mmCIF file of C-alpha atoms in Angstrom:
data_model
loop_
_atom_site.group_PDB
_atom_site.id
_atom_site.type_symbol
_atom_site.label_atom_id
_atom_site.label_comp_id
_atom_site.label_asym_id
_atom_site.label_seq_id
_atom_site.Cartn_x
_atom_site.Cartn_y
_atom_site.Cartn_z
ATOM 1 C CA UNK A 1 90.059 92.429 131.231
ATOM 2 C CA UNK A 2 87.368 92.489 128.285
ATOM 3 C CA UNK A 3 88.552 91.051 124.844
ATOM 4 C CA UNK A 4 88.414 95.179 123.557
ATOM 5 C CA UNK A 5 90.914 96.311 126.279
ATOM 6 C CA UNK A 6 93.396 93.389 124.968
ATOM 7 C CA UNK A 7 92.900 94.211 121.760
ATOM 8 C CA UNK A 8 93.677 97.420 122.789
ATOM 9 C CA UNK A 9 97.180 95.945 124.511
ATOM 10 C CA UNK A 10 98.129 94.484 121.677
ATOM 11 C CA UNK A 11 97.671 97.267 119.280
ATOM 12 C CA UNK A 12 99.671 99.299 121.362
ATOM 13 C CA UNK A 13 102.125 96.925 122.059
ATOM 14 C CA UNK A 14 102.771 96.358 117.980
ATOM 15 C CA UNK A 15 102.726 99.988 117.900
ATOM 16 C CA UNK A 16 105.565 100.409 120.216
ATOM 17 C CA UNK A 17 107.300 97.585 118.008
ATOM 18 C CA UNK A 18 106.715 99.519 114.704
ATOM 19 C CA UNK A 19 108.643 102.279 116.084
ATOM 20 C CA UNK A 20 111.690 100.465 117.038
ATOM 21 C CA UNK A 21 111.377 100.802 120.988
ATOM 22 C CA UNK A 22 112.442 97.673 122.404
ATOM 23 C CA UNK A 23 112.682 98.941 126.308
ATOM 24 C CA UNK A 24 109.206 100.213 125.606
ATOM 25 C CA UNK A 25 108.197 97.335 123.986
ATOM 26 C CA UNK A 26 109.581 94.843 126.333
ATOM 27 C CA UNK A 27 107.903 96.257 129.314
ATOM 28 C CA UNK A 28 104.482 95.804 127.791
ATOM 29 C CA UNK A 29 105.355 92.122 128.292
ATOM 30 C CA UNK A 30 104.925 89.729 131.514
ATOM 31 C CA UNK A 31 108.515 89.104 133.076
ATOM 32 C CA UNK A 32 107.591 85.341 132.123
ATOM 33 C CA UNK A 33 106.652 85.697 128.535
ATOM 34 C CA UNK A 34 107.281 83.780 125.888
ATOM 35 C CA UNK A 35 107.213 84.334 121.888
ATOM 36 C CA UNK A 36 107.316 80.984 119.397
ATOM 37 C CA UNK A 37 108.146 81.827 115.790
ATOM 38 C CA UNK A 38 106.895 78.975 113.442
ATOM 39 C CA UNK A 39 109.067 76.832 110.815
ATOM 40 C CA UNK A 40 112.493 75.511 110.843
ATOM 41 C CA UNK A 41 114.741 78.503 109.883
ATOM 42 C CA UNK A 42 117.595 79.692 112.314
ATOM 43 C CA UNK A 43 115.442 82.213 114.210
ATOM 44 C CA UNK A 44 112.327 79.289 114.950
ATOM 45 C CA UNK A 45 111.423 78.141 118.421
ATOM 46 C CA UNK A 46 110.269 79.420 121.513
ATOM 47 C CA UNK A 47 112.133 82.599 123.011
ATOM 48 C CA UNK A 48 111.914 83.688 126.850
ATOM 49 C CA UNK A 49 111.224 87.396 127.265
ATOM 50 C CA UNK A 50 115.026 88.316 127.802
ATOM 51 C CA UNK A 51 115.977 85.843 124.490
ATOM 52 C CA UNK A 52 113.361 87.489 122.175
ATOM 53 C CA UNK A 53 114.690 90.901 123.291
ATOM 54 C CA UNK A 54 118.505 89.964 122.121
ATOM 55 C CA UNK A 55 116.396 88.057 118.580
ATOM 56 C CA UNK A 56 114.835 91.178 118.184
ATOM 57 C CA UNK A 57 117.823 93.717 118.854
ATOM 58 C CA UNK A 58 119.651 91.379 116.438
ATOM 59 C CA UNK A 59 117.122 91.956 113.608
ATOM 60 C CA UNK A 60 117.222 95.572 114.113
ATOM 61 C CA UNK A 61 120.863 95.075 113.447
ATOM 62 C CA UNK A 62 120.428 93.929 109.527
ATOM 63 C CA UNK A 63 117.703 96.428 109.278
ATOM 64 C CA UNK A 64 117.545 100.193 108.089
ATOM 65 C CA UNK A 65 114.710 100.895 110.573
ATOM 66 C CA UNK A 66 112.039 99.089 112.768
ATOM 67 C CA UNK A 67 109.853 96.308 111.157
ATOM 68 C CA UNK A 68 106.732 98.535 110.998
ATOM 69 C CA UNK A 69 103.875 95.379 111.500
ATOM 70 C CA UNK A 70 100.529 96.852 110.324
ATOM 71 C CA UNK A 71 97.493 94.851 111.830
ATOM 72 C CA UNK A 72 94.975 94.307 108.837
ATOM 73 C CA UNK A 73 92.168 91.715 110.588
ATOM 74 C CA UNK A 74 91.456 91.150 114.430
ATOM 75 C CA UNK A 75 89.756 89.040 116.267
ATOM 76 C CA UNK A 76 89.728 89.111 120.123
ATOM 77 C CA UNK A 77 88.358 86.902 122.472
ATOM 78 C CA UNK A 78 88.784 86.365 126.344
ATOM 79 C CA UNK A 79 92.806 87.069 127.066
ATOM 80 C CA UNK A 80 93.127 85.833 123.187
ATOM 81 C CA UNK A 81 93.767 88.652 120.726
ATOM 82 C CA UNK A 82 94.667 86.867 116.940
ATOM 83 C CA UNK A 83 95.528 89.436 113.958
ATOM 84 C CA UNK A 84 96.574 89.162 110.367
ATOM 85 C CA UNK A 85 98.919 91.583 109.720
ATOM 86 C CA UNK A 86 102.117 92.603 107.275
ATOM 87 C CA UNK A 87 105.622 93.744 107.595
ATOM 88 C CA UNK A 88 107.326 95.968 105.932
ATOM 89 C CA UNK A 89 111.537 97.443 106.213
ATOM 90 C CA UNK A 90 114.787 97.232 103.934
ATOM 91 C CA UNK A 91 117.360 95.817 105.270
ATOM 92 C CA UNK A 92 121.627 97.114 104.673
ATOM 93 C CA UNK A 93 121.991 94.690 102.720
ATOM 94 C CA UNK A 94 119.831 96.465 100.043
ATOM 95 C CA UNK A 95 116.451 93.830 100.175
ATOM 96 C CA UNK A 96 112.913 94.232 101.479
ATOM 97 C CA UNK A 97 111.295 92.409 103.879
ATOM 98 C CA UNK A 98 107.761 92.596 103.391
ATOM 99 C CA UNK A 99 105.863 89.889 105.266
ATOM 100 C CA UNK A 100 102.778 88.231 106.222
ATOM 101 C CA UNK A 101 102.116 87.220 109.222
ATOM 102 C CA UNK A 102 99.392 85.248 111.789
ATOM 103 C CA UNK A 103 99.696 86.324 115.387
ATOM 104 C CA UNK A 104 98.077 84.743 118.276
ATOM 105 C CA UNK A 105 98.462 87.063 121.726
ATOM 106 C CA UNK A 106 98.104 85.777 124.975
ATOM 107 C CA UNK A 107 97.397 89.010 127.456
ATOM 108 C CA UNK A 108 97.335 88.904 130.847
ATOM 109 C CA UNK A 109 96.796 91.507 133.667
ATOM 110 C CA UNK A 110 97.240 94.253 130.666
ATOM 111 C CA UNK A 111 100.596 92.695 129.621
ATOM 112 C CA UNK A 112 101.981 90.204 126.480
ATOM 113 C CA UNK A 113 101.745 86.904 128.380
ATOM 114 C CA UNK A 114 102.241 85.237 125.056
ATOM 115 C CA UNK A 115 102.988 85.321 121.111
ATOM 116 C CA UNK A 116 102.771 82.782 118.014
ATOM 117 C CA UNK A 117 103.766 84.126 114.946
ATOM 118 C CA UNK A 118 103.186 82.598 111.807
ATOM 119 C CA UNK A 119 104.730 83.875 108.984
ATOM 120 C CA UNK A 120 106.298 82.939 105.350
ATOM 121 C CA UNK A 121 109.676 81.379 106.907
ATOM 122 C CA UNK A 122 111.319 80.919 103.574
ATOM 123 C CA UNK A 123 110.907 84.824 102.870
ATOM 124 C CA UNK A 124 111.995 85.580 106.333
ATOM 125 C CA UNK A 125 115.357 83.208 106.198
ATOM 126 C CA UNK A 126 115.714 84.208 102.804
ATOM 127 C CA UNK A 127 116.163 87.874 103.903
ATOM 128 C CA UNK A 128 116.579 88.403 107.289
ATOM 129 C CA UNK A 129 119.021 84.874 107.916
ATOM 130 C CA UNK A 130 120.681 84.796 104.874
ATOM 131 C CA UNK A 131 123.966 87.300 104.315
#
């Protein structure tokens, strides 16, 4: 596939996260995907698909809506599609996560193959790890 149609994947695949439709979401990936969050905080490391869909439902859970990620720079290349982007949702607990991130995407055959997301991990434990 040409470095536009997986930019094209990946836009639609954050825009299916924005809105908070896992299923959706998780079938834009390859059954044997993987997503690595950076740093040292509780939700680091490397997630299979069926892990980072239980992460993610579990995020949700401290959140009053989806975390609506809004791409702000791309650059595509081959299957590699890398983005700066931010995040934005209040959580129950009254705070606002509003992050920046790095993403490389891995896409393959039209799917996520894989993710690295970089991202300010002492904001993120701060308010999505921290009661």
């Amino acid at each position: 596939m040409s470095a536009e149609t997986n930019k094209q994947t990946v836009a639609r695949f954050l825009e299916l996260f924005s809105s908070g439709a896992v299923k959706e979401t998780m079938a834009m990936m390859t059954d044997d995907a993987t997503w690595w969050v950076a740093g040292t905080m509780p939700i680091s490391g490397t997630y299979t698909k069926a892990q980072f869909e239980q992460l993610l439902s579990g995020v949700l859970d401290v959140c009053t809506g989806p975390i609506r990620i809004e791409p702000r720079d791309w650059t595509a290349e081959g299957d590699r599609v890398a983005l700066e982007a931010e995040s934005f949702v209040d959580t129950r607990n009254g705070r606002t996560y509003n992050n920046l991130y790095h993403f490389k995407f891995k896409v393959r055959d039209g799917k996520i193959a894989s993710v690295r997301e970089y991202l300010d991990t002492m904001h993120a434990n701060a308010i999505l790890c921290t009661p």
